[in-house]
Amino acid sequence: GAVVSQHPSWVICKSGTSVKIECRSLDFQATTMFWYRQFPKQSLMLMATSNEGSKATYEQGVEKDKFLINHASLTLSTLTVTSAHPEDSSFYICSAGLAGGVEQYFGPGTRLTVT
Amino acid sequence: GENVEQHPSTLSVQEGDSAVIKCTYSDSASNYFPWYKQELGKGPQLIIDIRSNVGEKKDQRIAVTLNKTAKHFSLHITETQPEDSAVYFCAASRGYQLIWGAGTKLIIKP
């Protein structure tokens, strides 16, 4: 149980374009979803927290107009990197949590490369 | 602010030996402490967790201990195997969010 998928697993895009990453909870309803960014050999950095049906809460220093998060249903959240630049290249990971719980279940991650 | 310190950053042990990774946290309100295993190019996988009303929890070769007074918790892996090689992260709850340690790269020597 508690399986989270992400799509795509890797993506290459050109500078200036936008790319959307999907995060799905496959066998449970996720009231809350989290988006993380991870640089090589570093820990996870929380970007934002999204709750179904409401606006995402972004961490300090994360541009909300650049990283658009939509949590339209209890099983799907999307992260759109707008006007991507090479410095946005990173490993993006989502996690999902059950209602009332603090446990987080992670997706497999998405490797974004911006050329 | 709240932080979680994790040591060591790299741990190399002989196959079959035990490995111990330690974390300390600063927020006394933290009440949930998970450990995740991350293999290269993959998302973190929850391997064991413990809540503040418990001092120790065990699952086969993996155990976690918690000392609330000292605000530290540890991951113990016994009889290590090659497939245990990975990066391990500890975390502590802050409300419904997690504060992460820096990670420990565990190397199992054959």
PDB file of C-alpha atoms in Angstrom:
ATOM      1  CA  GLY A   1       0.000   0.000   0.000  1.00  0.00           C
ATOM      2  CA  ALA A   2       0.815   3.750  -0.050  1.00  0.00           C
ATOM      3  CA  VAL A   3       2.247   3.819  -3.565  1.00  0.00           C
ATOM      4  CA  VAL A   4       3.093   7.127  -5.208  1.00  0.00           C
ATOM      5  CA  SER A   5       3.973   7.490  -8.867  1.00  0.00           C
ATOM      6  CA  GLN A   6       5.601  10.329 -10.768  1.00  0.00           C
ATOM      7  CA  HIS A   7       5.624  11.066 -14.450  1.00  0.00           C
ATOM      8  CA  PRO A   8       7.825  11.528 -16.307  1.00  0.00           C
ATOM      9  CA  SER A   9      10.798   9.847 -14.657  1.00  0.00           C
ATOM     10  CA  TRP A  10      13.138  12.040 -16.645  1.00  0.00           C
ATOM     11  CA  VAL A  11      12.720  14.961 -19.024  1.00  0.00           C
ATOM     12  CA  ILE A  12      14.984  17.162 -21.101  1.00  0.00           C
ATOM     13  CA  CYS A  13      13.714  20.550 -22.174  1.00  0.00           C
ATOM     14  CA  LYS A  14      15.109  23.690 -23.770  1.00  0.00           C
ATOM     15  CA  SER A  15      15.612  26.951 -21.901  1.00  0.00           C
ATOM     16  CA  GLY A  16      12.514  29.086 -21.871  1.00  0.00           C
ATOM     17  CA  THR A  17      10.040  26.249 -22.157  1.00  0.00           C
ATOM     18  CA  SER A  18       7.778  24.875 -19.446  1.00  0.00           C
ATOM     19  CA  VAL A  19       7.570  21.331 -18.183  1.00  0.00           C
ATOM     20  CA  LYS A  20       4.902  19.643 -16.083  1.00  0.00           C
ATOM     21  CA  ILE A  21       5.540  16.852 -13.595  1.00  0.00           C
ATOM     22  CA  GLU A  22       2.688  14.724 -12.291  1.00  0.00           C
ATOM     23  CA  CYS A  23       2.481  13.071  -8.898  1.00  0.00           C
ATOM     24  CA  ARG A  24      -0.207  10.484  -8.191  1.00  0.00           C
ATOM     25  CA  SER A  25      -1.163   8.516  -5.128  1.00  0.00           C
ATOM     26  CA  LEU A  26      -2.219   5.166  -6.571  1.00  0.00           C
ATOM     27  CA  ASP A  27      -3.902   3.355  -3.708  1.00  0.00           C
ATOM     28  CA  PHE A  28      -4.853   6.043  -1.226  1.00  0.00           C
ATOM     29  CA  GLN A  29      -6.247   9.537  -1.073  1.00  0.00           C
ATOM     30  CA  ALA A  30      -3.620  12.151  -0.322  1.00  0.00           C
ATOM     31  CA  THR A  31      -4.917  15.171   1.497  1.00  0.00           C
ATOM     32  CA  THR A  32      -1.486  16.728   1.426  1.00  0.00           C
ATOM     33  CA  MET A  33       1.290  16.459  -1.131  1.00  0.00           C
ATOM     34  CA  PHE A  34       4.790  17.798  -0.859  1.00  0.00           C
ATOM     35  CA  TRP A  35       7.253  18.796  -3.558  1.00  0.00           C
ATOM     36  CA  TYR A  36      10.965  18.511  -2.929  1.00  0.00           C
ATOM     37  CA  ARG A  37      14.065  19.353  -4.887  1.00  0.00           C
ATOM     38  CA  GLN A  38      17.314  17.468  -4.439  1.00  0.00           C
ATOM     39  CA  PHE A  39      20.756  18.401  -5.705  1.00  0.00           C
ATOM     40  CA  PRO A  40      23.462  15.757  -6.095  1.00  0.00           C
ATOM     41  CA  LYS A  41      24.779  14.429  -2.801  1.00  0.00           C
ATOM     42  CA  GLN A  42      22.485  16.683  -0.811  1.00  0.00           C
ATOM     43  CA  SER A  43      19.423  16.268   1.322  1.00  0.00           C
ATOM     44  CA  LEU A  44      15.859  16.944   0.289  1.00  0.00           C
ATOM     45  CA  MET A  45      14.787  20.565   0.146  1.00  0.00           C
ATOM     46  CA  LEU A  46      11.080  21.201   0.624  1.00  0.00           C
ATOM     47  CA  MET A  47       9.736  23.508  -2.056  1.00  0.00           C
ATOM     48  CA  ALA A  48       6.043  23.612  -1.254  1.00  0.00           C
ATOM     49  CA  THR A  49       3.140  21.899   0.422  1.00  0.00           C
ATOM     50  CA  SER A  50      -0.156  21.490  -1.358  1.00  0.00           C
ATOM     51  CA  ASN A  51      -3.544  20.584  -0.013  1.00  0.00           C
ATOM     52  CA  GLU A  52      -6.327  19.378  -2.245  1.00  0.00           C
ATOM     53  CA  GLY A  53      -8.485  22.207  -3.450  1.00  0.00           C
ATOM     54  CA  SER A  54      -6.431  25.037  -2.013  1.00  0.00           C
ATOM     55  CA  LYS A  55      -3.388  27.069  -2.954  1.00  0.00           C
ATOM     56  CA  ALA A  56       0.024  25.636  -2.273  1.00  0.00           C
ATOM     57  CA  THR A  57       2.199  26.984   0.515  1.00  0.00           C
ATOM     58  CA  TYR A  58       5.695  27.743  -0.731  1.00  0.00           C
ATOM     59  CA  GLU A  59       8.854  27.671   1.323  1.00  0.00           C
ATOM     60  CA  GLN A  60      10.897  30.813   1.672  1.00  0.00           C
ATOM     61  CA  GLY A  61      12.973  31.506  -1.375  1.00  0.00           C
ATOM     62  CA  VAL A  62      10.896  29.381  -3.764  1.00  0.00           C
ATOM     63  CA  GLU A  63       9.338  31.423  -6.567  1.00  0.00           C
ATOM     64  CA  LYS A  64       5.658  30.551  -6.732  1.00  0.00           C
ATOM     65  CA  ASP A  65       5.288  32.058 -10.209  1.00  0.00           C
ATOM     66  CA  LYS A  66       8.070  29.871 -11.496  1.00  0.00           C
ATOM     67  CA  PHE A  67       7.064  26.632  -9.803  1.00  0.00           C
ATOM     68  CA  LEU A  68       3.319  26.313 -10.262  1.00  0.00           C
ATOM     69  CA  ILE A  69       1.668  23.679  -8.132  1.00  0.00           C
ATOM     70  CA  ASN A  70      -1.841  22.391  -8.630  1.00  0.00           C
ATOM     71  CA  HIS A  71      -3.517  19.838  -6.366  1.00  0.00           C
ATOM     72  CA  ALA A  72      -6.788  19.333  -8.195  1.00  0.00           C
ATOM     73  CA  SER A  73      -7.832  16.029  -6.673  1.00  0.00           C
ATOM     74  CA  LEU A  74      -7.041  13.771  -3.760  1.00  0.00           C
ATOM     75  CA  THR A  75      -4.838  11.632  -5.978  1.00  0.00           C
ATOM     76  CA  LEU A  76      -3.081  14.091  -8.270  1.00  0.00           C
ATOM     77  CA  SER A  77      -0.739  17.027  -7.823  1.00  0.00           C
ATOM     78  CA  THR A  78       1.269  18.690 -10.579  1.00  0.00           C
ATOM     79  CA  LEU A  79       4.387  20.827 -10.562  1.00  0.00           C
ATOM     80  CA  THR A  80       4.981  23.039 -13.586  1.00  0.00           C
ATOM     81  CA  VAL A  81       8.407  24.583 -14.011  1.00  0.00           C
ATOM     82  CA  THR A  82       7.790  27.670 -16.127  1.00  0.00           C
ATOM     83  CA  SER A  83      10.371  29.339 -18.351  1.00  0.00           C
ATOM     84  CA  ALA A  84      12.933  26.776 -17.350  1.00  0.00           C
ATOM     85  CA  HIS A  85      16.609  27.674 -17.136  1.00  0.00           C
ATOM     86  CA  PRO A  86      19.660  25.413 -16.787  1.00  0.00           C
ATOM     87  CA  GLU A  87      19.839  26.208 -13.063  1.00  0.00           C
ATOM     88  CA  ASP A  88      16.415  24.560 -12.670  1.00  0.00           C
ATOM     89  CA  SER A  89      17.999  21.251 -13.617  1.00  0.00           C
ATOM     90  CA  SER A  90      17.561  18.991 -10.611  1.00  0.00           C
ATOM     91  CA  PHE A  91      15.876  15.912  -9.194  1.00  0.00           C
ATOM     92  CA  TYR A  92      12.290  16.699  -8.226  1.00  0.00           C
ATOM     93  CA  ILE A  93      10.492  14.379  -5.834  1.00  0.00           C
ATOM     94  CA  CYS A  94       6.940  14.431  -4.581  1.00  0.00           C
ATOM     95  CA  SER A  95       5.497  12.810  -1.506  1.00  0.00           C
ATOM     96  CA  ALA A  96       1.975  12.261  -0.309  1.00  0.00           C
ATOM     97  CA  GLY A  97       0.430  12.045   3.110  1.00  0.00           C
ATOM     98  CA  LEU A  98      -2.745  10.558   4.477  1.00  0.00           C
ATOM     99  CA  ALA A  99      -5.383  12.718   6.114  1.00  0.00           C
ATOM    100  CA  GLY A 100      -4.459  13.411   9.704  1.00  0.00           C
ATOM    101  CA  GLY A 101      -1.147  11.605   9.385  1.00  0.00           C
ATOM    102  CA  VAL A 102       2.420  12.804   9.336  1.00  0.00           C
ATOM    103  CA  GLU A 103       3.863   9.893   7.359  1.00  0.00           C
ATOM    104  CA  GLN A 104       5.055  10.761   3.861  1.00  0.00           C
ATOM    105  CA  TYR A 105       5.253   8.320   0.990  1.00  0.00           C
ATOM    106  CA  PHE A 106       7.551   9.260  -1.830  1.00  0.00           C
ATOM    107  CA  GLY A 107       7.394   8.991  -5.560  1.00  0.00           C
ATOM    108  CA  PRO A 108      10.372   7.742  -7.587  1.00  0.00           C
ATOM    109  CA  GLY A 109      11.439  11.250  -8.590  1.00  0.00           C
ATOM    110  CA  THR A 110      11.806  13.143 -11.876  1.00  0.00           C
ATOM    111  CA  ARG A 111      15.176  14.096 -13.306  1.00  0.00           C
ATOM    112  CA  LEU A 112      14.868  17.447 -15.111  1.00  0.00           C
ATOM    113  CA  THR A 113      17.617  18.631 -17.409  1.00  0.00           C
ATOM    114  CA  VAL A 114      17.307  22.053 -19.002  1.00  0.00           C
ATOM    115  CA  THR A 115      19.582  22.677 -21.985  1.00  0.00           C
TER     116      THR A 115
ATOM    117  CA  GLY B   1      14.981  27.358  13.563  1.00  0.00           C
ATOM    118  CA  GLU B   2      14.418  23.632  13.884  1.00  0.00           C
ATOM    119  CA  ASN B   3      17.169  21.455  12.546  1.00  0.00           C
ATOM    120  CA  VAL B   4      18.227  17.832  12.446  1.00  0.00           C
ATOM    121  CA  GLU B   5      21.872  16.843  12.593  1.00  0.00           C
ATOM    122  CA  GLN B   6      22.942  13.476  11.224  1.00  0.00           C
ATOM    123  CA  HIS B   7      26.219  11.627  11.680  1.00  0.00           C
ATOM    124  CA  PRO B   8      28.311  10.259  10.150  1.00  0.00           C
ATOM    125  CA  SER B   9      28.116  11.573   6.615  1.00  0.00           C
ATOM    126  CA  THR B  10      29.764   8.404   5.325  1.00  0.00           C
ATOM    127  CA  LEU B  11      29.900   5.001   6.998  1.00  0.00           C
ATOM    128  CA  SER B  12      31.819   2.042   5.659  1.00  0.00           C
ATOM    129  CA  VAL B  13      31.290  -1.342   7.304  1.00  0.00           C
ATOM    130  CA  GLN B  14      32.254  -4.899   6.531  1.00  0.00           C
ATOM    131  CA  GLU B  15      29.496  -7.087   5.228  1.00  0.00           C
ATOM    132  CA  GLY B  16      27.878  -8.885   8.142  1.00  0.00           C
ATOM    133  CA  ASP B  17      28.805  -6.213  10.676  1.00  0.00           C
ATOM    134  CA  SER B  18      26.395  -3.707  12.232  1.00  0.00           C
ATOM    135  CA  ALA B  19      25.893  -0.102  11.220  1.00  0.00           C
ATOM    136  CA  VAL B  20      24.653   2.728  13.416  1.00  0.00           C
ATOM    137  CA  ILE B  21      23.579   6.167  12.231  1.00  0.00           C
ATOM    138  CA  LYS B  22      22.720   8.906  14.705  1.00  0.00           C
ATOM    139  CA  CYS B  23      20.536  11.995  14.552  1.00  0.00           C
ATOM    140  CA  THR B  24      19.774  14.803  16.939  1.00  0.00           C
ATOM    141  CA  TYR B  25      16.854  17.204  16.702  1.00  0.00           C
ATOM    142  CA  SER B  26      16.175  20.571  18.248  1.00  0.00           C
ATOM    143  CA  ASP B  27      12.379  20.926  18.362  1.00  0.00           C
ATOM    144  CA  SER B  28      10.967  19.384  21.527  1.00  0.00           C
ATOM    145  CA  ALA B  29       7.544  19.335  19.870  1.00  0.00           C
ATOM    146  CA  SER B  30       8.699  16.785  17.275  1.00  0.00           C
ATOM    147  CA  ASN B  31       6.875  13.516  17.844  1.00  0.00           C
ATOM    148  CA  TYR B  32       7.510  11.465  14.708  1.00  0.00           C
ATOM    149  CA  PHE B  33      10.905  10.254  13.500  1.00  0.00           C
ATOM    150  CA  PRO B  34      11.153   8.325  10.225  1.00  0.00           C
ATOM    151  CA  TRP B  35      14.170   6.845   8.506  1.00  0.00           C
ATOM    152  CA  TYR B  36      14.386   6.691   4.742  1.00  0.00           C
ATOM    153  CA  LYS B  37      16.658   4.762   2.412  1.00  0.00           C
ATOM    154  CA  GLN B  38      17.474   6.316  -0.944  1.00  0.00           C
ATOM    155  CA  GLU B  39      19.179   4.427  -3.725  1.00  0.00           C
ATOM    156  CA  LEU B  40      20.855   6.271  -6.560  1.00  0.00           C
ATOM    157  CA  GLY B  41      18.368   7.929  -8.891  1.00  0.00           C
ATOM    158  CA  LYS B  42      15.342   6.883  -6.864  1.00  0.00           C
ATOM    159  CA  GLY B  43      12.967   8.457  -4.388  1.00  0.00           C
ATOM    160  CA  PRO B  44      13.368   7.890  -0.640  1.00  0.00           C
ATOM    161  CA  GLN B  45      11.811   4.748   0.762  1.00  0.00           C
ATOM    162  CA  LEU B  46      10.464   4.665   4.315  1.00  0.00           C
ATOM    163  CA  ILE B  47      12.201   1.811   6.130  1.00  0.00           C
ATOM    164  CA  ILE B  48      11.216   2.371   9.738  1.00  0.00           C
ATOM    165  CA  ASP B  49       9.749   5.067  11.922  1.00  0.00           C
ATOM    166  CA  ILE B  50       9.148   5.733  15.595  1.00  0.00           C
ATOM    167  CA  ARG B  51       6.841   7.963  17.568  1.00  0.00           C
ATOM    168  CA  SER B  52       7.721   9.867  20.701  1.00  0.00           C
ATOM    169  CA  ASN B  53       5.762   7.594  23.016  1.00  0.00           C
ATOM    170  CA  VAL B  54       8.010   4.640  22.149  1.00  0.00           C
ATOM    171  CA  GLY B  55      11.677   4.136  22.994  1.00  0.00           C
ATOM    172  CA  GLU B  56      12.579   1.422  20.523  1.00  0.00           C
ATOM    173  CA  LYS B  57      11.160  -0.268  17.480  1.00  0.00           C
ATOM    174  CA  LYS B  58      12.479  -3.245  15.566  1.00  0.00           C
ATOM    175  CA  ASP B  59      11.782  -4.742  12.160  1.00  0.00           C
ATOM    176  CA  GLN B  60      13.943  -7.746  11.353  1.00  0.00           C
ATOM    177  CA  ARG B  61      17.509  -6.436  10.880  1.00  0.00           C
ATOM    178  CA  ILE B  62      16.546  -2.806  11.379  1.00  0.00           C
ATOM    179  CA  ALA B  63      15.879  -1.036  14.664  1.00  0.00           C
ATOM    180  CA  VAL B  64      15.408   2.545  15.747  1.00  0.00           C
ATOM    181  CA  THR B  65      15.920   3.918  19.242  1.00  0.00           C
ATOM    182  CA  LEU B  66      14.704   7.238  20.570  1.00  0.00           C
ATOM    183  CA  ASN B  67      15.911   9.224  23.566  1.00  0.00           C
ATOM    184  CA  LYS B  68      13.457  12.092  23.999  1.00  0.00           C
ATOM    185  CA  THR B  69      15.327  13.634  26.890  1.00  0.00           C
ATOM    186  CA  ALA B  70      18.540  13.915  24.908  1.00  0.00           C
ATOM    187  CA  LYS B  71      16.633  14.592  21.650  1.00  0.00           C
ATOM    188  CA  HIS B  72      18.426  11.987  19.653  1.00  0.00           C
ATOM    189  CA  PHE B  73      17.474   8.888  17.754  1.00  0.00           C
ATOM    190  CA  SER B  74      19.486   6.224  16.005  1.00  0.00           C
ATOM    191  CA  LEU B  75      19.148   3.683  13.229  1.00  0.00           C
ATOM    192  CA  HIS B  76      20.703   0.279  13.778  1.00  0.00           C
ATOM    193  CA  ILE B  77      21.213  -2.202  10.952  1.00  0.00           C
ATOM    194  CA  THR B  78      22.518  -5.625  11.914  1.00  0.00           C
ATOM    195  CA  GLU B  79      24.070  -8.298   9.698  1.00  0.00           C
ATOM    196  CA  THR B  80      24.589  -5.816   6.902  1.00  0.00           C
ATOM    197  CA  GLN B  81      24.265  -7.022   3.334  1.00  0.00           C
ATOM    198  CA  PRO B  82      25.409  -5.520   0.001  1.00  0.00           C
ATOM    199  CA  GLU B  83      21.849  -4.376  -0.754  1.00  0.00           C
ATOM    200  CA  ASP B  84      21.968  -2.168   2.346  1.00  0.00           C
ATOM    201  CA  SER B  85      24.366   0.150   0.482  1.00  0.00           C
ATOM    202  CA  ALA B  86      22.498   3.422  -0.034  1.00  0.00           C
ATOM    203  CA  VAL B  87      22.038   6.897   1.436  1.00  0.00           C
ATOM    204  CA  TYR B  88      20.000   6.979   4.629  1.00  0.00           C
ATOM    205  CA  PHE B  89      18.113  10.038   5.827  1.00  0.00           C
ATOM    206  CA  CYS B  90      16.599  10.708   9.210  1.00  0.00           C
ATOM    207  CA  ALA B  91      13.833  13.238   9.721  1.00  0.00           C
ATOM    208  CA  ALA B  92      11.833  14.783  12.534  1.00  0.00           C
ATOM    209  CA  SER B  93       8.310  16.086  12.335  1.00  0.00           C
ATOM    210  CA  ARG B  94       7.435  19.741  12.489  1.00  0.00           C
ATOM    211  CA  GLY B  95       3.674  19.814  12.420  1.00  0.00           C
ATOM    212  CA  TYR B  96       2.804  17.840   9.311  1.00  0.00           C
ATOM    213  CA  GLN B  97       6.144  18.588   7.650  1.00  0.00           C
ATOM    214  CA  LEU B  98       9.469  16.805   8.032  1.00  0.00           C
ATOM    215  CA  ILE B  99      12.825  18.353   8.838  1.00  0.00           C
ATOM    216  CA  TRP B 100      15.576  16.326   7.193  1.00  0.00           C
ATOM    217  CA  GLY B 101      19.044  15.308   8.194  1.00  0.00           C
ATOM    218  CA  ALA B 102      21.890  15.707   5.702  1.00  0.00           C
ATOM    219  CA  GLY B 103      22.089  11.991   4.943  1.00  0.00           C
ATOM    220  CA  THR B 104      24.571   9.177   5.535  1.00  0.00           C
ATOM    221  CA  LYS B 105      26.130   7.236   2.711  1.00  0.00           C
ATOM    222  CA  LEU B 106      26.405   3.639   3.877  1.00  0.00           C
ATOM    223  CA  ILE B 107      28.983   1.513   2.095  1.00  0.00           C
ATOM    224  CA  ILE B 108      29.021  -2.236   2.660  1.00  0.00           C
ATOM    225  CA  LYS B 109      32.432  -3.736   1.957  1.00  0.00           C
ATOM    226  CA  PRO B 110      32.469  -7.322   0.694  1.00  0.00           C
TER     227      PRO B 110
END
